[in-house]
Backbone as a chain_set.jsonl record, in Angstrom:
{"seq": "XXXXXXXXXXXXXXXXXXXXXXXXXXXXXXXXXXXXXXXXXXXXXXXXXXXXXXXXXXXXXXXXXXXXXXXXXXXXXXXXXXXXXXXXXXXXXXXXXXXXXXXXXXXXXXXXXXXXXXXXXXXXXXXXXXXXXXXXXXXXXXXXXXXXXXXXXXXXXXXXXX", "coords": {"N": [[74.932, 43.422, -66.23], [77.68, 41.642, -65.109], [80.928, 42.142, -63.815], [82.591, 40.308, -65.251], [81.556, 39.452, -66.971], [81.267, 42.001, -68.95], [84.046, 41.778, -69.297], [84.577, 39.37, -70.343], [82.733, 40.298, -72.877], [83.75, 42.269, -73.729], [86.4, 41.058, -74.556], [85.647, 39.388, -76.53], [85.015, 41.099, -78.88], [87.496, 42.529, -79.02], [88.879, 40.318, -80.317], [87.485, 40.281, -82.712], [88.308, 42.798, -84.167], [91.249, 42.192, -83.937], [90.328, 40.028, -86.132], [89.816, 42.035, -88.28], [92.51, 43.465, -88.436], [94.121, 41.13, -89.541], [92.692, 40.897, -91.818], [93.22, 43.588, -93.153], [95.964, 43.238, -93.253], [96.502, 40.591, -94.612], [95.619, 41.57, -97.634], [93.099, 42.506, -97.707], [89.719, 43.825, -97.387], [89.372, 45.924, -94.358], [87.869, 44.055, -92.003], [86.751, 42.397, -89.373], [84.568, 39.134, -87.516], [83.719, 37.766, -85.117], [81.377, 34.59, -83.652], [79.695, 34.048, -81.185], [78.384, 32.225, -78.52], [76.617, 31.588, -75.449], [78.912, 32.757, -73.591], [80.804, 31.556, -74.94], [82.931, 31.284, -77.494], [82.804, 30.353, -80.612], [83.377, 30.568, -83.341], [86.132, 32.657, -85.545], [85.807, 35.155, -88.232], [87.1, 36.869, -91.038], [86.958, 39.583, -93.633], [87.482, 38.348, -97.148], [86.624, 39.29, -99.345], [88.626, 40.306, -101.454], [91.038, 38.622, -101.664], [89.711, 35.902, -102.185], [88.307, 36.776, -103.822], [85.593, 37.433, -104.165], [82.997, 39.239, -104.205], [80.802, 38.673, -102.197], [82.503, 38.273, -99.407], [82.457, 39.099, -97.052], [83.023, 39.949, -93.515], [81.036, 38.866, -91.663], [79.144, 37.867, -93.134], [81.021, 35.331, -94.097], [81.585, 34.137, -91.53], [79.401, 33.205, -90.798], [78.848, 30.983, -93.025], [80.969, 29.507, -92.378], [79.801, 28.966, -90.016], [77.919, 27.199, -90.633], [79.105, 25.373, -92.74], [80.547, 23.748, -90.805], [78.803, 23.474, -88.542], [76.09, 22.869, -89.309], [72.84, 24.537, -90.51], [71.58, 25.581, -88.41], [73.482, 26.252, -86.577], [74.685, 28.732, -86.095], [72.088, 29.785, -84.556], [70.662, 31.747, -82.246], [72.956, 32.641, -81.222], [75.561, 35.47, -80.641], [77.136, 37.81, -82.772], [80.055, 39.369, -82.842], [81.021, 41.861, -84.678], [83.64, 43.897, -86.059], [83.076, 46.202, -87.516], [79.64, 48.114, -88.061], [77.601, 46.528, -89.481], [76.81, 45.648, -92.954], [73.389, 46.084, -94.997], [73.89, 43.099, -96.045], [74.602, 41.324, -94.888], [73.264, 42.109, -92.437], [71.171, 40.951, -93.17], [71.818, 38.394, -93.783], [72.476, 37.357, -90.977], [70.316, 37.786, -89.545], [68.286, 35.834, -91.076], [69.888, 33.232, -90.297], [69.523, 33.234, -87.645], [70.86, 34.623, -85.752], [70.411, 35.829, -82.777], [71.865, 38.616, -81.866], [73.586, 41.492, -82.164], [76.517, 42.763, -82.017], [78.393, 45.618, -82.095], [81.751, 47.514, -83.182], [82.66, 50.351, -85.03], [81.083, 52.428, -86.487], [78.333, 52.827, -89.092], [78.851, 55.424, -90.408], [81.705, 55.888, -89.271], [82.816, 54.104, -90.939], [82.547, 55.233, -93.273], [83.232, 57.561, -93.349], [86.315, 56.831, -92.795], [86.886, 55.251, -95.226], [85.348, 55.94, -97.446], [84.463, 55.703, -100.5], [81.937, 53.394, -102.198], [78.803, 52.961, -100.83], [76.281, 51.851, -99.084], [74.213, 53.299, -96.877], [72.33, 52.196, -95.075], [71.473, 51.73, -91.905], [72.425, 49.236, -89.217], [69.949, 48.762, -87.26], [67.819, 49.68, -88.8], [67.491, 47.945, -90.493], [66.704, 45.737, -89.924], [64.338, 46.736, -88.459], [61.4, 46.043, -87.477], [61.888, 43.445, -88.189], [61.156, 40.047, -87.13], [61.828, 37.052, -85.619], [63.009, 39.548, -83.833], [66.412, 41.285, -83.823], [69.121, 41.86, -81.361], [70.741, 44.734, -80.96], [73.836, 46.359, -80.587], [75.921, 48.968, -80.362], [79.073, 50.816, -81.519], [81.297, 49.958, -79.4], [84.011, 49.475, -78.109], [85.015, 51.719, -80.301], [86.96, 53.318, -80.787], [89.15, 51.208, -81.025], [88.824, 49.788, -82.952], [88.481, 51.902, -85.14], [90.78, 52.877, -85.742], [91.535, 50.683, -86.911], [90.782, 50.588, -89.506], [91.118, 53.396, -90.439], [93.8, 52.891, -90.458], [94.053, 51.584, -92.369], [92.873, 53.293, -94.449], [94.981, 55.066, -94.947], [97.177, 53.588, -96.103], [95.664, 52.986, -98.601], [96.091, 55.428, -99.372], [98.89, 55.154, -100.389], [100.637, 56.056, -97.842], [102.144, 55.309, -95.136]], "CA": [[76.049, 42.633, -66.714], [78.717, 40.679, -64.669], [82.281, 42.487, -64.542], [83.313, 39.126, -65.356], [80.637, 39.072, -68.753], [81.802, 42.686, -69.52], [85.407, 41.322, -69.532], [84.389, 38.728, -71.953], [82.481, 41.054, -73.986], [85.443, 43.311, -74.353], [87.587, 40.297, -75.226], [85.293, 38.973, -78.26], [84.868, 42.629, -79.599], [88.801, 42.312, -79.571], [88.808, 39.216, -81.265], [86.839, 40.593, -83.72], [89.114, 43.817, -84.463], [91.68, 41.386, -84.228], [90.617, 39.978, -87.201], [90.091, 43.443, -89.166], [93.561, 44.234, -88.484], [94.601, 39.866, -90.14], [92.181, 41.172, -93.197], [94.046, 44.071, -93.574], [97.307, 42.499, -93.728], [96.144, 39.897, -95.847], [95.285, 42.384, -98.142], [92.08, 42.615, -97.263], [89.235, 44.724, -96.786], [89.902, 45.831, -93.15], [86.216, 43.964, -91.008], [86.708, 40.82, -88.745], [83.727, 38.637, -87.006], [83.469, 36.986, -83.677], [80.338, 33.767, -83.346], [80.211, 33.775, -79.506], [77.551, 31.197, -77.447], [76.897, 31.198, -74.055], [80.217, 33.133, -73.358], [82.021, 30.377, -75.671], [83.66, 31.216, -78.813], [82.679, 29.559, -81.833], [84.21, 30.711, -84.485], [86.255, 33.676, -86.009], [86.435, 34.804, -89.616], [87.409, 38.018, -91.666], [86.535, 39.777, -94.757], [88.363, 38.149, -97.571], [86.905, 39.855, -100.91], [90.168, 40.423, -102.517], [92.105, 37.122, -101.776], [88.884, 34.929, -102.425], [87.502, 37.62, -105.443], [84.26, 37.168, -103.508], [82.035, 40.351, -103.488], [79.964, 38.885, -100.475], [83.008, 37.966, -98.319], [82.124, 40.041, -95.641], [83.43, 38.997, -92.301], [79.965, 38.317, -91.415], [79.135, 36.324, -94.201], [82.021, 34.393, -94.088], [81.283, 33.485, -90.538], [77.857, 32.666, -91.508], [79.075, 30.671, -93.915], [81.585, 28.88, -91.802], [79.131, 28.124, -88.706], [76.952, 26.583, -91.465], [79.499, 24.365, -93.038], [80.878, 23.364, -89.769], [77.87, 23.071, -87.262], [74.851, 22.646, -89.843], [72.833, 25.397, -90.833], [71.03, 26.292, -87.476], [74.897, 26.069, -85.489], [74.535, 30.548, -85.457], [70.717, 29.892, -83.935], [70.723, 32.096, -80.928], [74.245, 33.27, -81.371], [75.708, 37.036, -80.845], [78.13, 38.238, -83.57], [80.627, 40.628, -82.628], [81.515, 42.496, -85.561], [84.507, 45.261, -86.388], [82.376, 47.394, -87.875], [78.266, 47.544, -88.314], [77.003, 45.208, -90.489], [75.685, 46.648, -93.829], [72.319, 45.751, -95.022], [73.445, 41.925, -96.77], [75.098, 41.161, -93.63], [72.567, 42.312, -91.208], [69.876, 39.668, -93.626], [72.584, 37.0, -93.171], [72.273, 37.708, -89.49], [69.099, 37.711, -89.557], [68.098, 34.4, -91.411], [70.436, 32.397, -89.823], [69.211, 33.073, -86.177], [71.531, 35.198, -84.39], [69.717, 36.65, -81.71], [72.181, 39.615, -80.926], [74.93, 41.666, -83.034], [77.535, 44.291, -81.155], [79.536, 45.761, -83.622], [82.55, 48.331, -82.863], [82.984, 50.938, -85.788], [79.33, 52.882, -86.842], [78.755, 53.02, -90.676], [79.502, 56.786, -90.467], [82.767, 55.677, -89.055], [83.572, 53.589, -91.725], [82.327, 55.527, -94.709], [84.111, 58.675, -93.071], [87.114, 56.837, -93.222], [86.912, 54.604, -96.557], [85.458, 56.542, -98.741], [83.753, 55.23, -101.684], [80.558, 53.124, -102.732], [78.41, 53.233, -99.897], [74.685, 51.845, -98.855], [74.441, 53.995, -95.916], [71.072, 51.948, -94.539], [71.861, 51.015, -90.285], [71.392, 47.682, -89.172], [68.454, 48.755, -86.548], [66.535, 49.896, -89.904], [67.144, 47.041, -91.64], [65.928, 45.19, -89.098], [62.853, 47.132, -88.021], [59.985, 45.127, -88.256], [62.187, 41.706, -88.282], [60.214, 38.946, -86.074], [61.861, 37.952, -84.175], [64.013, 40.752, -83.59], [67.932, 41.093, -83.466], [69.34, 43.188, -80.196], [71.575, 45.414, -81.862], [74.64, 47.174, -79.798], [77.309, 49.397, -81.356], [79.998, 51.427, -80.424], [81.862, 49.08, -78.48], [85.483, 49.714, -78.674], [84.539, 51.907, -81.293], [88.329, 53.552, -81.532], [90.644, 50.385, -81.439], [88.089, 49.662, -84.776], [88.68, 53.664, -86.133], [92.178, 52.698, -86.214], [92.365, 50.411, -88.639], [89.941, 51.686, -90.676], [92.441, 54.92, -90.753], [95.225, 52.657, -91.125], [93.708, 50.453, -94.26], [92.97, 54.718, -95.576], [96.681, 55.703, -95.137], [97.454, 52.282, -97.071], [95.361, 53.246, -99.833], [96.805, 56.616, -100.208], [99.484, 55.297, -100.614], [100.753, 56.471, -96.597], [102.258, 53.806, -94.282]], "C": [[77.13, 42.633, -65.638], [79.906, 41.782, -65.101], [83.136, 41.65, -65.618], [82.627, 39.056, -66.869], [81.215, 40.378, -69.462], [83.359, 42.494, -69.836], [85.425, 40.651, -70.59], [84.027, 39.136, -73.378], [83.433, 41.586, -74.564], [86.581, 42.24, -75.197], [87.18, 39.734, -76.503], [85.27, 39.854, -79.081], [86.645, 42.666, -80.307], [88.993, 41.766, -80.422], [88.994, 39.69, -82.938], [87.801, 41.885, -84.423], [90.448, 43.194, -84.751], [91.769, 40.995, -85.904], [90.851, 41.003, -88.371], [91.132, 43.559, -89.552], [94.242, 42.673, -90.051], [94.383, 40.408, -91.485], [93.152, 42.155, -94.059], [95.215, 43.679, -94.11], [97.457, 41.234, -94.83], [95.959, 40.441, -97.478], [93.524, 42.906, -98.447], [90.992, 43.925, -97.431], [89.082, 45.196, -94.829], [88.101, 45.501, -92.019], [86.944, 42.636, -90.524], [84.839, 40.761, -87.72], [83.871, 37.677, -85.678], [81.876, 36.164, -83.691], [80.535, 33.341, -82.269], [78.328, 32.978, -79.267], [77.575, 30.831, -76.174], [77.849, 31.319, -73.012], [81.035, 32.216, -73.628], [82.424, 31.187, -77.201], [83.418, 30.401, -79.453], [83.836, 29.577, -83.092], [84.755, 32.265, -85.093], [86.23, 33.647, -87.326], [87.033, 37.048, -89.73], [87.264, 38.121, -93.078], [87.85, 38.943, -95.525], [87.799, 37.921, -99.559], [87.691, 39.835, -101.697], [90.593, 39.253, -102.45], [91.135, 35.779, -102.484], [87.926, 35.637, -103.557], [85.912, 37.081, -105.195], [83.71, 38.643, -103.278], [81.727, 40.156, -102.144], [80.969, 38.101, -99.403], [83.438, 38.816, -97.287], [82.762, 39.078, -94.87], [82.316, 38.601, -91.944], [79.515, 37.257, -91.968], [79.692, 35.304, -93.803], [81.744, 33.66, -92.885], [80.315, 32.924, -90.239], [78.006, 31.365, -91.83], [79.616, 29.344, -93.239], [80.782, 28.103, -90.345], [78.254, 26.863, -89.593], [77.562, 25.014, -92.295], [80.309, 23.305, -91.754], [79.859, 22.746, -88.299], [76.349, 22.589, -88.06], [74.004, 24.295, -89.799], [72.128, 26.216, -89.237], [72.267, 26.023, -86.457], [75.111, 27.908, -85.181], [73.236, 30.895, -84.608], [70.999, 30.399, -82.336], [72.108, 32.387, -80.245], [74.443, 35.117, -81.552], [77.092, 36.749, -81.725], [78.881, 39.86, -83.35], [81.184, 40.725, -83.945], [82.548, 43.96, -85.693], [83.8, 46.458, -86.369], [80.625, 47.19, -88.381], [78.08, 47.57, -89.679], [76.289, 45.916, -91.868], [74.255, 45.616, -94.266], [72.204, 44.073, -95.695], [73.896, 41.13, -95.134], [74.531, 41.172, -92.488], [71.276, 41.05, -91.787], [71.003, 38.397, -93.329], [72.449, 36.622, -91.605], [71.086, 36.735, -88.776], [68.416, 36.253, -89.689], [69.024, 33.415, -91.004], [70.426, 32.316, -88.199], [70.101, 33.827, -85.277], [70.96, 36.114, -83.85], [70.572, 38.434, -81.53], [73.501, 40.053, -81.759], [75.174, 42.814, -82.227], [78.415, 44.126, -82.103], [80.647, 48.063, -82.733], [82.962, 49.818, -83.878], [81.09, 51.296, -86.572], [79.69, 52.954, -88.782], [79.121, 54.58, -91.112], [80.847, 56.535, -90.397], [83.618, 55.308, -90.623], [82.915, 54.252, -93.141], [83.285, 56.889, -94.791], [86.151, 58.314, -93.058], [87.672, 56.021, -94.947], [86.542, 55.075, -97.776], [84.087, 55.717, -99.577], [82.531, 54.575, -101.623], [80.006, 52.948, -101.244], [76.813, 52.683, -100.029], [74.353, 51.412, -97.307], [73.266, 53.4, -95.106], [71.903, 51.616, -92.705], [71.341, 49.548, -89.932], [70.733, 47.866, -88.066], [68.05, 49.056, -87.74], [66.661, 48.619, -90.671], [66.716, 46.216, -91.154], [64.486, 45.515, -87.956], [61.668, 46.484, -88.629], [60.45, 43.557, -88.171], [61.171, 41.2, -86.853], [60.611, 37.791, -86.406], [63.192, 38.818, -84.423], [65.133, 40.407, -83.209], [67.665, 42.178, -82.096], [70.329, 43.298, -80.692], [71.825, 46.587, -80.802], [75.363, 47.904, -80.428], [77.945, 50.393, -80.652], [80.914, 51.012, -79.45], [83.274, 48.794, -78.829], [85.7, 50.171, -79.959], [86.434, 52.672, -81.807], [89.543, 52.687, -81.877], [89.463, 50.155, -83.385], [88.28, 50.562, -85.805], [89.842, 53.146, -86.899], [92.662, 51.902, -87.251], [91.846, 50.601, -89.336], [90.649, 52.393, -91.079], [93.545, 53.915, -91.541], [95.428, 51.888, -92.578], [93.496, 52.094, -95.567], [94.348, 54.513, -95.919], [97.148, 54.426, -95.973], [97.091, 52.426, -98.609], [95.813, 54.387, -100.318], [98.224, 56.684, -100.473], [100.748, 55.899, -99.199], [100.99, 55.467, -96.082], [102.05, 54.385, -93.066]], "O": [[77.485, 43.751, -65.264], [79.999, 42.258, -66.233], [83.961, 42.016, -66.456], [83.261, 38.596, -67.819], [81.701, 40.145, -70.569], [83.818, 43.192, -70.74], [86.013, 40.969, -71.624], [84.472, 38.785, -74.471], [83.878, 41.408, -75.698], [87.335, 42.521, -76.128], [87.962, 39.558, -77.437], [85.522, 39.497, -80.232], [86.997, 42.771, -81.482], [89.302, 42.335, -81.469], [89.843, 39.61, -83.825], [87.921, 41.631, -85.622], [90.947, 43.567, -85.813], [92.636, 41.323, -86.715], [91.753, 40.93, -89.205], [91.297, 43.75, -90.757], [94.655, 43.004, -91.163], [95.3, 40.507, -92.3], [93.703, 41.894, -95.128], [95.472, 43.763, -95.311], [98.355, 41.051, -95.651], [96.175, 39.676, -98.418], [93.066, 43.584, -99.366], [91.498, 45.034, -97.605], [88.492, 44.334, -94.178], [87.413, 46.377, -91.495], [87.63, 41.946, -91.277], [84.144, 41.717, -87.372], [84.391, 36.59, -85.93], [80.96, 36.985, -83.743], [81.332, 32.427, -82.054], [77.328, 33.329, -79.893], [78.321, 29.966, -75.715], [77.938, 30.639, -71.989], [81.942, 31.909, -72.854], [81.417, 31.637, -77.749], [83.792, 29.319, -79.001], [84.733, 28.843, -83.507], [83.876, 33.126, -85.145], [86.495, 32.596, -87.909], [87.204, 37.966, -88.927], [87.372, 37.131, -93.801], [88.937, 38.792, -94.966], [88.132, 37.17, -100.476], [87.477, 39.295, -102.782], [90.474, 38.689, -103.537], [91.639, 34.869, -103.142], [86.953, 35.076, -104.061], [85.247, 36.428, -105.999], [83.969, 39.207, -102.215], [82.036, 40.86, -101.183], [80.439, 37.356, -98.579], [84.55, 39.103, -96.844], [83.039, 37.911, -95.149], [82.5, 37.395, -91.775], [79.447, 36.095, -91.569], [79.105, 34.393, -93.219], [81.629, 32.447, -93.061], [80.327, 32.071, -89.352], [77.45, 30.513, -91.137], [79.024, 28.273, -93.376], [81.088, 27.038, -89.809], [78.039, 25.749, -89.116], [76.933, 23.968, -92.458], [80.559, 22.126, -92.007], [80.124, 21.929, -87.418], [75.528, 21.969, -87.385], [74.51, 25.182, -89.111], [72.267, 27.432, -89.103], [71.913, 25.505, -85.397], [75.64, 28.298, -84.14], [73.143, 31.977, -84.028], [71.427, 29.681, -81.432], [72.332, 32.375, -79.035], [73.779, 35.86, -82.275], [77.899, 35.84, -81.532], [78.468, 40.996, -83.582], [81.807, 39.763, -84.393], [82.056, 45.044, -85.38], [83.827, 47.409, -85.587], [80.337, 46.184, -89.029], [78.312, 48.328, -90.62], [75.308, 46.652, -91.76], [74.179, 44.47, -93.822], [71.1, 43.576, -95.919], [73.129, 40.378, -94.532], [74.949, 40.51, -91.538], [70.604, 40.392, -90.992], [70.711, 37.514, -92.523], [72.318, 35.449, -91.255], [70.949, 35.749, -88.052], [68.056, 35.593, -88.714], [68.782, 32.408, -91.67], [71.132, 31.537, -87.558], [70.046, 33.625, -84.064], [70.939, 37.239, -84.35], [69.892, 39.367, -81.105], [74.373, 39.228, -82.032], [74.352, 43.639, -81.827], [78.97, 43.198, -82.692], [80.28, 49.101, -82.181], [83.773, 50.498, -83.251], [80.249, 50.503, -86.995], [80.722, 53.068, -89.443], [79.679, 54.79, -92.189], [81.455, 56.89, -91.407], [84.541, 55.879, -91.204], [82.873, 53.487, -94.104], [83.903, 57.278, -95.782], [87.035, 59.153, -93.231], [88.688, 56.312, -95.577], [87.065, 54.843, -98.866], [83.02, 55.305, -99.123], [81.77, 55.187, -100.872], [80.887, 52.778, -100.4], [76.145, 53.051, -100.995], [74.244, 50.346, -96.701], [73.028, 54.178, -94.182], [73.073, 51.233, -92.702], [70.309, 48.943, -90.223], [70.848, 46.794, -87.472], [67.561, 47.945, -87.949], [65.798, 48.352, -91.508], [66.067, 45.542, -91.954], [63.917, 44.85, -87.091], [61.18, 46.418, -89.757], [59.659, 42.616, -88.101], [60.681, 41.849, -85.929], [60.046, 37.235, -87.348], [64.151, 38.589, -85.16], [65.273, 39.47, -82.423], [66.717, 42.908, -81.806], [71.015, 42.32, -80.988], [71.03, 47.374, -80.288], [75.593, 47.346, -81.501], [77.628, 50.824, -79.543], [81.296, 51.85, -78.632], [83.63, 48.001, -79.7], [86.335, 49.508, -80.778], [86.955, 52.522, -82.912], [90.52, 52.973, -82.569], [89.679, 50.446, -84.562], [88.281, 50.302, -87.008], [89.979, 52.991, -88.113], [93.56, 52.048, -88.08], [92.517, 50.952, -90.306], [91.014, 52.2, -92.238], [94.002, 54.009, -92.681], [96.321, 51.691, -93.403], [93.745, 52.166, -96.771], [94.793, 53.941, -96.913], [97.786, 54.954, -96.884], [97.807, 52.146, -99.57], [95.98, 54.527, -101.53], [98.83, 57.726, -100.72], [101.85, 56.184, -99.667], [100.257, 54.509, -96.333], [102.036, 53.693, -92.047]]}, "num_chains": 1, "name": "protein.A"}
């Protein structure tokens, strides 16, 4: 990799944390999404469960969702999704069936169960994708503490902690 592609990488990963932090403040669950092509930007979204009383509005989803009503349904085909935090197991099949070749995600599900707490289905998205054909390439860790942080800071929110 290109200094010049790791620069970009770093800047959609942002993006993507970026949104986390919007979700949060929205009142949100704290995840944002990055749909990058060819080192282009497609599209961002962010979780927005609470405001849209949507169980599956994952940031993933949602960006799913949004390449689909915007580009047609194969517009994520061969697309990487930078994600906040890795993808849980409906999120990594959205992924999946909609063609994106390649997910880097910043915050591990340890991360985010160690700071959130509660209901939990602790599967990784390499296992949930073992065996897919054709196969995602699945990165993580990638600016894994600007992602901690708001994780922490959406805790201290819920306890009531600013």
């Amino acid at each position: 990799m290109t200094s010049s592609n790791a620069r970009a990488e770093a800047d959609f990963m942002r993006l993507a944390i970026e949104q986390s932090a919007q979700a949060l403040e929205a009142g949100n669950m704290p995840f944002g999404a990055a749909l990058v092509r060819d080192g282009a930007l497609l599209l961002l979204a962010q979780n927005n469960q609470v405001t849209e009383r949507d169980p599956m509005g994952h940031a993933e989803v949602v960006l799913l969702r949004n390449a689909c009503t915007n580009g047609g349904p194969g517009f994520a085909r061969g697309a990487t999704v930078y994600a906040s935090g890795e993808p849980c197991a409906m999120c990594t099949g959205a992924m999946f069936w909609a063609g994106v070749q390649r997910v880097v995600f910043a915050a591990t599900q340890a991360d985010i169960i160690a700071a959130l707490g509660g209901p939990a289905l602790p599967i990784r998205t390499a296992e949930v994708l073992a065996g897919a054909e054709p196969g995602l390439v699945v990165e993580g860790g990638v600016q894994r503490a600007a992602a901690v942080a708001v994780l922490e800071r959406f805790a201290r929110r819920a306890r009531g902690a600013s």
